[in-house]
Coordinates of N, CA and C in Angstrom, one line a residue:
M1 N 157.2 -86.8 -92.7 CA 156.3 -85.8 -92.3 C 156.9 -84.8 -91.8
D2 N 156.8 -83.8 -91.4 CA 157.2 -82.5 -90.5 C 156.7 -82.5 -89.4
A3 N 156.8 -82.6 -88.1 CA 157.0 -83.1 -86.7 C 155.5 -82.5 -86.1
N4 N 155.5 -81.2 -86.9 CA 154.0 -80.2 -86.6 C 153.1 -80.8 -87.2
F5 N 152.7 -81.7 -87.7 CA 151.5 -81.8 -89.4 C 150.2 -82.2 -88.3
I6 N 149.6 -81.8 -89.2 CA 148.4 -81.8 -88.4 C 147.1 -81.7 -89.1
I7 N 145.8 -82.6 -89.2 CA 144.8 -82.0 -90.1 C 143.5 -81.8 -89.2
N8 N 143.7 -80.9 -89.7 CA 142.1 -79.5 -89.1 C 141.2 -80.4 -89.1
P9 N 139.8 -79.7 -89.1 CA 138.9 -80.1 -90.2 C 139.0 -79.1 -91.2
E10 N 139.4 -78.7 -91.3 CA 139.2 -77.5 -92.3 C 140.3 -78.1 -93.4
D11 N 140.7 -79.0 -93.2 CA 142.3 -79.3 -94.1 C 141.8 -80.6 -95.0
V12 N 140.5 -81.0 -94.8 CA 139.4 -81.8 -95.9 C 138.8 -81.3 -96.3
D13 N 138.0 -81.8 -97.6 CA 137.5 -81.3 -98.7 C 136.6 -82.2 -98.9
E14 N 135.5 -82.4 -99.3 CA 134.0 -83.6 -99.2 C 133.8 -83.1 -100.6
N15 N 134.2 -82.3 -101.1 CA 133.4 -81.9 -102.1 C 134.9 -82.0 -103.9
A16 N 136.0 -83.1 -102.9 CA 137.4 -83.2 -104.4 C 136.4 -83.3 -105.1
S17 N 137.5 -82.8 -106.3 CA 137.2 -83.7 -107.6 C 137.3 -84.9 -108.0
E18 N 136.8 -85.4 -108.9 CA 137.1 -87.3 -108.8 C 138.3 -87.7 -109.1
D19 N 138.9 -86.6 -110.3 CA 140.3 -87.2 -110.9 C 141.3 -86.7 -108.9
L20 N 141.2 -86.1 -108.5 CA 141.8 -86.1 -107.0 C 142.0 -87.1 -106.8
V21 N 140.8 -87.7 -106.3 CA 140.3 -88.9 -105.3 C 140.9 -90.1 -105.5
K22 N 140.7 -89.6 -107.5 CA 141.1 -91.1 -107.9 C 142.7 -91.3 -107.3
L23 N 143.5 -89.9 -108.0 CA 145.2 -90.3 -108.1 C 145.5 -90.4 -106.6
Y24 N 144.5 -89.3 -105.3 CA 145.4 -89.8 -104.3 C 145.1 -91.0 -103.4
R25 N 143.9 -91.7 -103.6 CA 143.9 -93.4 -103.0 C 145.5 -94.0 -103.9
S26 N 145.6 -93.6 -105.4 CA 146.4 -94.7 -106.0 C 148.2 -94.4 -104.7
M27 N 147.5 -93.0 -105.1 CA 149.5 -92.4 -104.5 C 149.3 -93.3 -102.8
V28 N 148.1 -93.3 -102.4 CA 148.4 -94.0 -101.2 C 147.6 -95.3 -101.1
A29 N 147.6 -96.2 -101.8 CA 147.9 -97.5 -101.2 C 148.9 -98.1 -102.0
S30 N 150.1 -97.3 -102.9 CA 150.9 -97.7 -103.0 C 151.8 -98.2 -101.6
L31 N 151.4 -96.4 -101.3 CA 152.5 -96.4 -99.4 C 152.2 -97.4 -98.7
I32 N 150.8 -98.0 -98.9 CA 149.9 -98.8 -97.6 C 151.3 -100.3 -98.3
Y33 N 151.3 -100.6 -99.6 CA 151.8 -101.7 -99.9 C 153.4 -101.8 -99.3
I34 N 153.9 -100.6 -99.2 CA 156.0 -100.9 -98.9 C 155.7 -100.8 -97.9
A35 N 154.2 -99.7 -97.1 CA 154.5 -99.8 -95.4 C 154.6 -101.5 -94.5
N36 N 153.4 -102.0 -95.4 CA 153.5 -102.7 -95.5 C 154.4 -103.9 -95.4
W37 N 155.4 -104.2 -95.9 CA 156.6 -106.1 -96.4 C 157.5 -104.8 -95.9
S38 N 157.5 -103.8 -96.4 CA 159.1 -103.5 -96.2 C 160.1 -102.0 -94.8
R39 N 158.8 -101.4 -95.4 CA 159.1 -100.0 -94.4 C 158.5 -99.5 -93.4
P40 N 158.9 -99.9 -92.3 CA 157.3 -100.0 -91.5 C 157.7 -98.3 -90.6
E41 N 159.0 -97.8 -90.5 CA 158.7 -97.0 -90.4 C 157.8 -95.9 -90.5
I42 N 157.4 -95.8 -92.2 CA 156.3 -94.8 -92.6 C 155.0 -94.9 -92.2
S43 N 154.8 -96.1 -91.0 CA 153.5 -96.7 -91.1 C 152.4 -95.3 -90.5
Y44 N 153.1 -94.8 -90.0 CA 152.4 -94.0 -88.8 C 151.6 -93.0 -90.3
A45 N 152.6 -92.0 -91.6 CA 151.7 -91.3 -92.1 C 151.2 -91.8 -93.1
V46 N 151.7 -93.3 -93.0 CA 150.6 -93.5 -94.1 C 149.2 -94.4 -93.5
S47 N 149.2 -94.4 -92.6 CA 147.8 -94.4 -91.4 C 147.1 -93.4 -91.5
L48 N 147.5 -92.4 -91.4 CA 146.8 -91.0 -90.9 C 146.5 -90.2 -92.9
L49 N 147.4 -90.9 -93.7 CA 147.1 -90.0 -94.6 C 145.8 -91.2 -95.2
S50 N 146.0 -91.9 -95.2 CA 144.6 -93.6 -95.6 C 143.4 -93.0 -95.1
R51 N 143.5 -91.8 -93.8 CA 141.9 -91.9 -93.7 C 141.5 -91.1 -94.2
Y52 N 142.0 -90.2 -95.1 CA 141.2 -89.6 -95.6 C 141.4 -89.2 -97.4
L53 N 140.8 -90.9 -97.9 CA 140.8 -91.5 -99.4 C 139.5 -90.4 -100.3
S54 N 138.5 -90.4 -99.6 CA 137.8 -90.0 -100.3 C 137.8 -87.6 -99.9
C55 N 138.6 -87.3 -99.3 CA 137.9 -85.8 -98.9 C 139.4 -85.6 -98.9
P56 N 140.6 -86.0 -100.5 CA 141.5 -85.2 -100.1 C 142.0 -83.2 -100.4
T57 N 142.8 -83.2 -100.0 CA 143.2 -81.0 -100.6 C 144.5 -81.4 -101.0
K58 N 145.1 -80.5 -101.2 CA 146.8 -80.0 -101.5 C 147.6 -80.2 -100.3
K59 N 146.9 -79.7 -98.7 CA 147.5 -80.6 -98.2 C 147.6 -81.4 -97.7
L60 N 147.1 -82.7 -98.0 CA 147.2 -83.8 -98.3 C 148.3 -84.0 -99.2
M61 N 148.0 -83.6 -100.7 CA 148.7 -84.1 -101.8 C 150.4 -84.0 -101.4
T62 N 150.3 -82.7 -100.7 CA 151.9 -82.8 -100.1 C 152.7 -83.3 -99.5
A63 N 151.8 -83.4 -98.6 CA 152.3 -84.7 -97.9 C 152.6 -86.3 -98.1
V64 N 151.6 -86.5 -98.6 CA 151.9 -87.9 -99.8 C 153.2 -87.7 -100.5
H65 N 152.9 -86.7 -101.0 CA 154.3 -86.5 -102.0 C 155.7 -86.1 -101.7
K66 N 155.7 -86.2 -100.2 CA 157.3 -86.3 -99.2 C 157.5 -86.9 -98.8
V67 N 156.3 -88.0 -99.0 CA 156.2 -89.8 -98.3 C 157.2 -90.4 -99.6
Y68 N 157.0 -90.1 -100.6 CA 157.5 -90.7 -101.8 C 158.7 -89.8 -102.2
A69 N 159.0 -88.7 -101.3 CA 160.7 -87.9 -101.4 C 161.5 -88.8 -100.4
Y70 N 161.2 -88.6 -99.6 CA 161.9 -89.6 -98.5 C 161.9 -91.0 -98.8
L71 N 161.0 -91.5 -99.2 CA 161.2 -93.1 -100.0 C 162.8 -93.1 -101.0
K72 N 162.5 -92.0 -102.1 CA 163.7 -91.5 -102.8 C 164.6 -91.4 -102.2
N73 N 164.5 -91.2 -101.5 CA 166.4 -90.6 -100.9 C 166.6 -91.1 -100.4
T74 N 165.7 -92.5 -99.6 CA 166.8 -93.6 -98.9 C 166.3 -95.2 -98.6
K75 N 166.9 -95.3 -100.7 CA 166.0 -96.6 -101.1 C 167.1 -97.8 -100.0
Q76 N 168.0 -97.8 -99.8 CA 169.4 -97.8 -98.9 C 168.9 -98.8 -98.0
L77 N 168.1 -98.2 -97.2 CA 167.3 -98.7 -95.9 C 165.8 -99.6 -96.1
G78 N 165.8 -100.9 -95.5 CA 164.6 -102.5 -95.1 C 165.4 -102.4 -94.1
I79 N 164.5 -103.7 -94.5 CA 164.8 -104.9 -93.1 C 165.8 -105.9 -93.6
R80 N 166.9 -106.5 -92.2 CA 167.3 -107.1 -92.7 C 166.8 -108.7 -91.6
Y81 N 167.4 -109.2 -92.4 CA 167.2 -110.3 -90.8 C 168.0 -111.8 -90.8
T82 N 169.4 -111.8 -89.6 CA 170.3 -112.3 -90.2 C 169.7 -113.3 -89.0
K83 N 171.3 -114.3 -89.2 CA 170.9 -115.5 -88.4 C 171.2 -115.2 -87.1
Q84 N 171.2 -115.6 -85.9 CA 171.4 -115.6 -84.7 C 172.1 -116.8 -83.6
D85 N 173.0 -116.8 -83.0 CA 173.7 -117.7 -82.1 C 172.6 -118.5 -81.2
E86 N 172.5 -120.3 -82.2 CA 171.0 -120.6 -81.7 C 171.7 -121.1 -79.7
N87 N 173.0 -120.5 -79.4 CA 173.2 -120.7 -77.7 C 172.9 -119.4 -77.4
S88 N 172.2 -118.5 -77.5 CA 172.2 -117.4 -77.3 C 170.6 -117.1 -76.2
H89 N 170.8 -116.8 -74.8 CA 169.5 -116.6 -74.8 C 167.7 -116.1 -74.4
D90 N 168.5 -115.2 -75.8 CA 167.5 -115.0 -76.7 C 167.5 -115.2 -78.0
Y91 N 167.3 -116.7 -78.2 CA 167.4 -117.0 -79.7 C 165.9 -117.6 -79.8
M92 N 165.1 -116.6 -80.9 CA 163.8 -117.3 -81.4 C 162.9 -116.8 -80.9
Q93 N 162.9 -115.4 -79.9 CA 162.3 -115.1 -78.1 C 161.7 -113.7 -78.7
L94 N 160.3 -113.7 -78.5 CA 159.6 -112.6 -79.3 C 160.0 -111.1 -78.4
Y95 N 160.2 -109.9 -78.5 CA 160.0 -108.8 -77.9 C 159.1 -107.9 -78.5
A96 N 158.7 -107.2 -77.9 CA 158.0 -105.4 -78.6 C 158.0 -104.5 -78.1
F97 N 157.3 -103.9 -78.3 CA 157.5 -101.9 -77.7 C 156.0 -101.8 -78.7
S98 N 155.2 -100.7 -77.1 CA 153.9 -100.7 -77.2 C 153.7 -98.6 -77.3
D99 N 153.6 -98.3 -78.1 CA 152.5 -97.2 -77.5 C 151.4 -96.0 -78.0
S100 N 150.8 -95.0 -77.7 CA 150.0 -95.0 -78.0 C 150.0 -93.2 -77.8
S101 N 148.9 -92.1 -78.7 CA 149.3 -90.8 -78.8 C 148.4 -89.9 -77.8
D102 N 147.8 -89.0 -77.9 CA 147.1 -89.2 -76.7 C 146.0 -88.0 -77.6
A103 N 145.3 -88.3 -78.0 CA 143.9 -88.3 -79.2 C 144.5 -86.7 -80.3
D104 N 144.8 -86.9 -80.1 CA 146.0 -86.9 -81.9 C 144.5 -86.2 -82.6
C105 N 143.9 -87.5 -83.0 CA 143.5 -87.1 -84.2 C 142.1 -85.4 -84.0
K106 N 142.6 -84.2 -84.4 CA 141.8 -83.2 -83.9 C 140.4 -83.2 -84.5
L107 N 140.1 -84.0 -85.0 CA 138.4 -84.2 -86.3 C 138.0 -85.3 -85.5
T108 N 138.1 -86.3 -84.7 CA 137.5 -87.3 -83.7 C 137.9 -87.3 -82.1
G109 N 138.8 -86.8 -81.9 CA 139.6 -86.3 -80.2 C 140.1 -88.4 -79.5
K110 N 140.4 -88.8 -80.8 CA 140.9 -90.2 -80.6 C 142.6 -90.5 -80.8
S111 N 143.3 -90.9 -80.6 CA 144.1 -91.5 -80.3 C 145.0 -92.5 -81.3
T112 N 146.0 -92.0 -81.4 CA 147.0 -93.2 -82.2 C 147.3 -94.2 -81.4
G113 N 147.4 -95.4 -81.7 CA 148.1 -96.5 -81.5 C 148.9 -96.6 -82.1
G114 N 150.9 -97.9 -81.6 CA 151.3 -98.6 -82.8 C 151.9 -99.1 -81.2
Y115 N 152.0 -100.7 -82.7 CA 153.7 -101.8 -82.5 C 154.2 -102.0 -82.8
V116 N 155.7 -102.6 -82.7 CA 156.6 -103.3 -83.3 C 156.8 -104.4 -82.4
I117 N 157.2 -105.9 -83.2 CA 157.6 -106.8 -82.4 C 159.1 -107.9 -83.1
F118 N 159.7 -107.4 -82.7 CA 160.7 -108.1 -82.8 C 161.8 -110.0 -82.7
L119 N 162.0 -110.2 -83.5 CA 162.3 -112.0 -83.0 C 163.9 -111.9 -83.7
N120 N 164.7 -112.4 -83.5 CA 165.7 -112.2 -83.5 C 166.5 -110.7 -83.4
G121 N 165.9 -109.9 -82.9 CA 167.0 -108.0 -83.6 C 166.0 -107.7 -84.8
S122 N 165.3 -108.8 -85.3 CA 164.4 -107.6 -86.8 C 162.5 -107.3 -86.4
P123 N 162.1 -106.7 -86.6 CA 161.4 -106.3 -86.5 C 160.0 -107.8 -88.1
I124 N 159.3 -107.9 -87.7 CA 158.3 -109.4 -87.5 C 157.1 -108.6 -88.4
S125 N 156.5 -107.9 -87.3 CA 155.5 -107.1 -87.3 C 155.3 -106.0 -86.7
W126 N 154.4 -104.8 -87.3 CA 153.7 -104.1 -87.1 C 152.7 -103.2 -87.5
K127 N 152.2 -102.0 -86.9 CA 151.0 -101.4 -87.0 C 150.9 -100.1 -86.6
S128 N 149.7 -99.4 -87.1 CA 150.1 -97.9 -86.6 C 148.6 -97.7 -86.9
A129 N 147.0 -97.2 -86.0 CA 146.2 -97.2 -86.2 C 145.3 -96.3 -85.3
R130 N 144.9 -95.6 -85.9 CA 143.5 -94.5 -85.0 C 142.8 -95.8 -84.2
Q131 N 142.7 -96.1 -82.7 CA 142.1 -96.3 -81.8 C 140.7 -96.0 -82.0
H132 N 139.6 -97.0 -82.4 CA 138.8 -97.1 -82.3 C 137.1 -95.9 -81.6
I133 N 137.7 -95.8 -80.3 CA 136.9 -95.0 -79.3 C 137.7 -94.3 -78.9
V134 N 137.1 -93.6 -78.2 CA 137.7 -92.3 -77.7 C 138.1 -92.0 -76.1
S135 N 139.5 -92.0 -76.0 CA 140.4 -92.5 -74.4 C 140.1 -91.3 -73.5
L136 N 140.0 -91.5 -72.1 CA 139.5 -90.1 -71.2 C 141.1 -89.8 -70.7
S137 N 142.4 -90.8 -71.3 CA 143.3 -90.0 -70.6 C 144.4 -91.2 -71.0
T138 N 145.7 -90.5 -71.0 CA 146.9 -91.3 -72.0 C 147.0 -92.1 -71.1
M139 N 146.9 -93.1 -69.7 CA 147.5 -93.8 -69.3 C 146.1 -95.2 -70.2
E140 N 144.9 -94.4 -70.4 CA 143.6 -94.9 -71.0 C 144.1 -96.0 -72.3
S141 N 144.6 -95.0 -72.9 CA 145.1 -95.3 -74.6 C 145.8 -96.0 -74.7
E142 N 146.9 -96.2 -73.7 CA 147.9 -96.7 -73.9 C 147.6 -98.2 -73.4
Y143 N 146.9 -98.5 -72.3 CA 146.3 -99.5 -71.6 C 145.5 -100.1 -72.7
M144 N 144.7 -99.9 -73.8 CA 144.2 -100.1 -74.6 C 144.4 -100.7 -75.7
Q145 N 146.2 -99.5 -76.1 CA 146.9 -100.2 -76.9 C 147.7 -101.0 -76.3
C146 N 148.0 -101.9 -74.8 CA 148.8 -102.7 -74.7 C 148.1 -104.0 -75.4
T147 N 146.4 -104.1 -74.9 CA 145.7 -105.7 -75.4 C 145.8 -105.7 -76.4
L148 N 145.7 -104.7 -77.7 CA 146.0 -105.1 -78.7 C 147.5 -104.9 -79.3
T149 N 148.2 -105.0 -78.7 CA 149.7 -105.4 -78.9 C 149.7 -106.8 -78.4
A150 N 149.4 -107.3 -77.2 CA 149.1 -108.4 -77.0 C 148.8 -109.3 -77.8
I151 N 147.3 -109.3 -78.6 CA 146.4 -109.7 -78.7 C 147.5 -110.9 -80.1
E152 N 148.3 -109.3 -80.4 CA 149.6 -110.2 -81.9 C 150.5 -110.5 -81.0
I153 N 150.8 -110.4 -79.9 CA 152.0 -111.1 -79.7 C 151.3 -112.5 -79.0
L154 N 150.3 -113.1 -78.8 CA 150.2 -114.4 -78.7 C 149.7 -115.1 -80.0
Y155 N 149.5 -114.4 -80.7 CA 149.6 -114.6 -82.6 C 150.6 -115.8 -82.7
L156 N 151.3 -114.6 -82.6 CA 153.4 -115.3 -82.7 C 153.5 -115.9 -81.7
R157 N 153.6 -115.6 -80.8 CA 153.7 -117.1 -79.5 C 153.6 -118.2 -80.4
E158 N 152.4 -118.6 -80.2 CA 152.2 -120.2 -80.6 C 151.7 -120.4 -81.9
T159 N 152.6 -119.4 -83.0 CA 152.9 -119.8 -84.3 C 154.3 -120.1 -83.7
I160 N 155.6 -119.5 -83.3 CA 157.0 -119.8 -83.3 C 157.0 -121.1 -82.4
E161 N 156.2 -120.9 -81.3 CA 155.7 -122.5 -80.4 C 155.7 -123.8 -80.9
S162 N 154.4 -123.2 -82.4 CA 153.7 -124.6 -83.4 C 155.2 -125.0 -84.0
L163 N 156.2 -124.2 -84.5 CA 157.6 -124.7 -84.9 C 159.2 -125.6 -84.2
G164 N 158.3 -125.3 -83.1 CA 159.5 -126.4 -81.8 C 160.3 -125.1 -80.9
F165 N 159.7 -123.5 -81.2 CA 160.9 -122.9 -80.5 C 160.0 -122.4 -78.7
K166 N 160.4 -123.2 -78.5 CA 159.0 -122.6 -76.7 C 159.8 -120.7 -76.5
Q167 N 158.2 -120.8 -75.7 CA 158.8 -118.9 -75.8 C 158.7 -118.8 -74.3
N168 N 159.4 -118.0 -73.7 CA 159.5 -117.4 -72.5 C 158.4 -116.4 -72.8
P169 N 157.9 -115.5 -71.0 CA 157.4 -114.6 -71.2 C 157.6 -114.1 -72.1
T170 N 156.7 -113.3 -72.8 CA 157.1 -112.4 -74.3 C 157.3 -110.7 -73.2
V171 N 158.3 -110.4 -73.3 CA 158.8 -108.6 -72.5 C 158.1 -107.2 -73.6
C172 N 157.2 -106.3 -73.4 CA 156.0 -105.8 -73.9 C 156.8 -104.2 -73.2
Y173 N 157.6 -103.1 -74.2 CA 158.3 -102.0 -73.7 C 157.4 -101.2 -73.9
E174 N 156.8 -100.7 -72.3 CA 156.3 -99.5 -72.4 C 156.7 -98.6 -71.8
D175 N 155.9 -97.1 -72.7 CA 156.8 -95.8 -71.5 C 155.5 -95.2 -70.3
N176 N 154.5 -95.8 -69.9 CA 153.7 -94.9 -69.6 C 153.6 -96.0 -68.1
S177 N 154.0 -95.5 -67.0 CA 154.2 -96.1 -65.5 C 152.8 -96.7 -65.2
A178 N 151.8 -95.7 -65.2 CA 150.6 -95.5 -64.7 C 150.2 -97.2 -65.5
C179 N 149.2 -96.6 -66.8 CA 149.4 -98.5 -67.5 C 150.3 -99.4 -67.0
I180 N 151.5 -99.9 -67.1 CA 151.8 -101.0 -66.6 C 151.7 -101.1 -65.3
K181 N 151.2 -100.2 -63.7 CA 150.7 -100.8 -62.6 C 149.3 -101.0 -63.1
L182 N 148.7 -100.5 -63.6 CA 147.5 -100.8 -63.8 C 147.3 -102.8 -64.3
S183 N 147.8 -103.0 -65.6 CA 148.3 -104.1 -66.1 C 148.5 -105.6 -64.4
Q184 N 148.9 -105.1 -63.7 CA 149.4 -105.1 -62.9 C 148.5 -105.8 -61.4
N185 N 147.7 -104.9 -61.4 CA 146.8 -104.6 -60.3 C 145.5 -105.0 -60.4
P186 N 144.4 -105.9 -60.5 CA 143.5 -106.2 -60.5 C 141.8 -105.4 -59.9
V187 N 142.4 -104.2 -58.8 CA 142.5 -103.8 -58.1 C 141.7 -102.5 -59.0
C188 N 139.5 -102.3 -59.0 CA 139.7 -101.4 -59.6 C 139.8 -100.1 -58.9
R189 N 140.2 -99.5 -59.8 CA 140.3 -97.4 -59.4 C 139.5 -96.6 -59.9
G190 N 139.3 -95.8 -59.5 CA 138.0 -94.5 -59.7 C 138.9 -94.3 -61.1
R191 N 140.0 -94.1 -61.8 CA 140.4 -93.9 -62.6 C 140.4 -94.5 -64.1
S192 N 139.9 -95.8 -63.5 CA 139.8 -96.8 -64.4 C 138.6 -97.9 -65.0
K193 N 137.7 -97.3 -63.8 CA 136.5 -98.6 -63.7 C 135.5 -97.9 -64.4
H194 N 135.8 -97.1 -65.4 CA 134.8 -97.2 -66.4 C 135.5 -97.8 -67.6
I195 N 136.9 -98.7 -67.9 CA 137.1 -98.7 -68.7 C 136.3 -99.9 -68.8
H196 N 136.5 -100.8 -70.3 CA 135.3 -101.5 -70.8 C 136.1 -102.6 -70.5
R197 N 135.3 -103.5 -70.0 CA 135.9 -104.4 -69.6 C 137.4 -105.7 -70.7
R198 N 137.2 -105.8 -71.4 CA 137.7 -105.9 -73.4 C 138.6 -105.9 -73.1
W199 N 139.4 -104.7 -72.6 CA 140.6 -104.2 -72.8 C 141.7 -104.5 -71.7
H200 N 141.1 -105.3 -70.4 CA 141.8 -105.8 -69.4 C 142.0 -107.3 -69.7
F201 N 142.3 -107.2 -70.6 CA 142.6 -108.9 -71.2 C 144.0 -108.0 -71.1
I202 N 144.9 -107.4 -71.5 CA 146.3 -107.6 -71.4 C 146.8 -108.0 -69.6
R203 N 146.0 -107.3 -68.5 CA 145.6 -107.8 -67.0 C 145.6 -109.6 -67.7
E204 N 145.3 -109.7 -67.6 CA 144.7 -112.0 -67.9 C 146.5 -111.9 -68.7
C205 N 146.7 -111.5 -69.8 CA 148.1 -112.4 -70.1 C 149.2 -111.8 -69.3
V206 N 149.2 -111.0 -68.2 CA 150.1 -110.4 -66.9 C 150.1 -111.0 -66.4
I207 N 148.9 -110.5 -65.4 CA 148.9 -111.8 -63.5 C 148.6 -113.4 -64.3
D208 N 147.7 -113.8 -64.5 CA 147.4 -115.5 -65.1 C 147.5 -116.1 -66.0
R209 N 148.3 -115.8 -67.2 CA 148.7 -116.5 -68.4 C 150.0 -116.4 -68.3
K210 N 150.5 -114.8 -67.6 CA 151.8 -114.9 -67.3 C 152.9 -115.6 -68.8
E211 N 152.4 -114.8 -70.1 CA 152.8 -115.2 -71.6 C 153.2 -113.3 -71.8
I212 N 152.8 -112.3 -70.7 CA 153.6 -111.5 -71.9 C 154.1 -110.8 -69.8
T213 N 154.9 -109.5 -70.0 CA 155.6 -109.0 -69.2 C 155.7 -107.5 -70.0
L214 N 155.2 -106.3 -68.9 CA 155.2 -104.7 -69.2 C 156.8 -105.0 -68.4
E215 N 157.3 -104.0 -69.5 CA 158.9 -103.6 -68.7 C 158.7 -102.2 -69.1
P216 N 159.0 -101.0 -68.4 CA 159.3 -99.3 -68.0 C 160.6 -99.5 -69.2
I217 N 160.4 -98.1 -70.0 CA 161.7 -98.1 -70.6 C 161.2 -96.5 -71.3
N218 N 161.8 -95.9 -71.5 CA 162.3 -94.8 -71.4 C 161.9 -93.6 -72.6
T219 N 161.2 -92.8 -73.0 CA 159.8 -92.2 -74.2 C 161.7 -92.3 -75.3
S220 N 162.1 -91.8 -74.7 CA 163.6 -91.7 -75.4 C 163.3 -92.7 -76.3
E221 N 163.7 -93.7 -76.0 CA 164.2 -95.4 -76.6 C 162.9 -96.1 -77.3
Q222 N 161.7 -95.6 -76.9 CA 160.7 -96.5 -77.2 C 160.5 -96.2 -79.0
I223 N 160.8 -97.2 -79.3 CA 160.4 -97.1 -80.8 C 159.0 -97.5 -81.7
A224 N 158.6 -97.5 -80.6 CA 157.0 -98.0 -81.1 C 156.2 -96.6 -81.7
D225 N 157.1 -95.5 -80.6 CA 156.9 -93.6 -80.5 C 156.8 -93.9 -82.6
I226 N 157.8 -93.8 -83.9 CA 157.1 -93.3 -84.4 C 155.9 -94.2 -85.4
Y227 N 155.3 -95.1 -84.4 CA 153.9 -95.3 -85.1 C 153.0 -94.5 -84.6
T228 N 153.4 -93.2 -83.9 CA 151.8 -92.3 -83.3 C 152.2 -91.3 -83.0
K229 N 153.0 -90.7 -83.9 CA 152.8 -89.3 -84.0 C 153.9 -88.6 -85.0
P230 N 154.1 -87.9 -85.2 CA 155.0 -87.4 -86.2 C 155.8 -87.2 -85.7
L231 N 157.6 -87.1 -85.9 CA 158.3 -86.4 -85.0 C 159.8 -85.7 -85.4
R232 N 160.9 -84.8 -84.9 CA 161.5 -84.3 -85.5 C 161.8 -85.4 -85.7
S233 N 163.0 -84.9 -87.3 CA 164.2 -85.1 -88.0 C 165.0 -86.4 -86.7
D234 N 165.6 -85.7 -86.1 CA 166.4 -86.9 -85.1 C 165.9 -87.1 -84.7
Q235 N 164.8 -87.3 -83.7 CA 164.1 -88.5 -83.2 C 163.6 -89.7 -83.7
F236 N 163.8 -89.2 -85.4 CA 162.8 -90.4 -86.4 C 163.9 -91.2 -86.4
L237 N 164.7 -90.3 -87.3 CA 166.4 -91.0 -87.3 C 167.1 -92.7 -85.9
C238 N 166.8 -92.0 -85.0 CA 167.0 -92.1 -84.1 C 166.5 -93.6 -83.5
L239 N 165.3 -93.0 -83.7 CA 164.4 -94.7 -83.3 C 164.6 -95.6 -84.6

């Protein structure tokens, strides 16, 4: 998907033909299956395209074909799970990357958030999805995404610990410093006092439960960036 790909209100067709809708839905459904099981890097493109299942246009169909072309030309790529040294300090330890865009959806004003969680150096859980509410700042959208990521982390921690592998506090890499500071400080600030209490769950995980630690990371190294926006080919391949 092109780095400057944007869906504007005029790019959707509420009166699309039944045949086009059927074809579009079928093609996107196949991409959803692939994105969920073996090709996490197309998750953002698939998430974006799946928002318009009832109103496809030529522009959207062209984007779908580009994703298929990318998959055809990169058949050799996939996920590799390898054995890790049992004496390694991070053996069977989770770590995650969480990120969010800033109001990238031109139709709703909502942001797209994403995460990827690794175990033994390989991704085991990932997601890209448009957030359900409009955020008032980048910090807020990143903060909300951290809570959504924390929910998945806690589920995976419980699953792995049930198998007998005790988990240290899970490191979640975040590239927004204001978001990290807010998660570590229970004081209500003017810029954050409107945030609904449910999104402060990440703060509980960091301060009270001490099951997650948010660590800063440079945006150029933020792997979750590919789940929140279209990137230039060089950035995409680097991550």
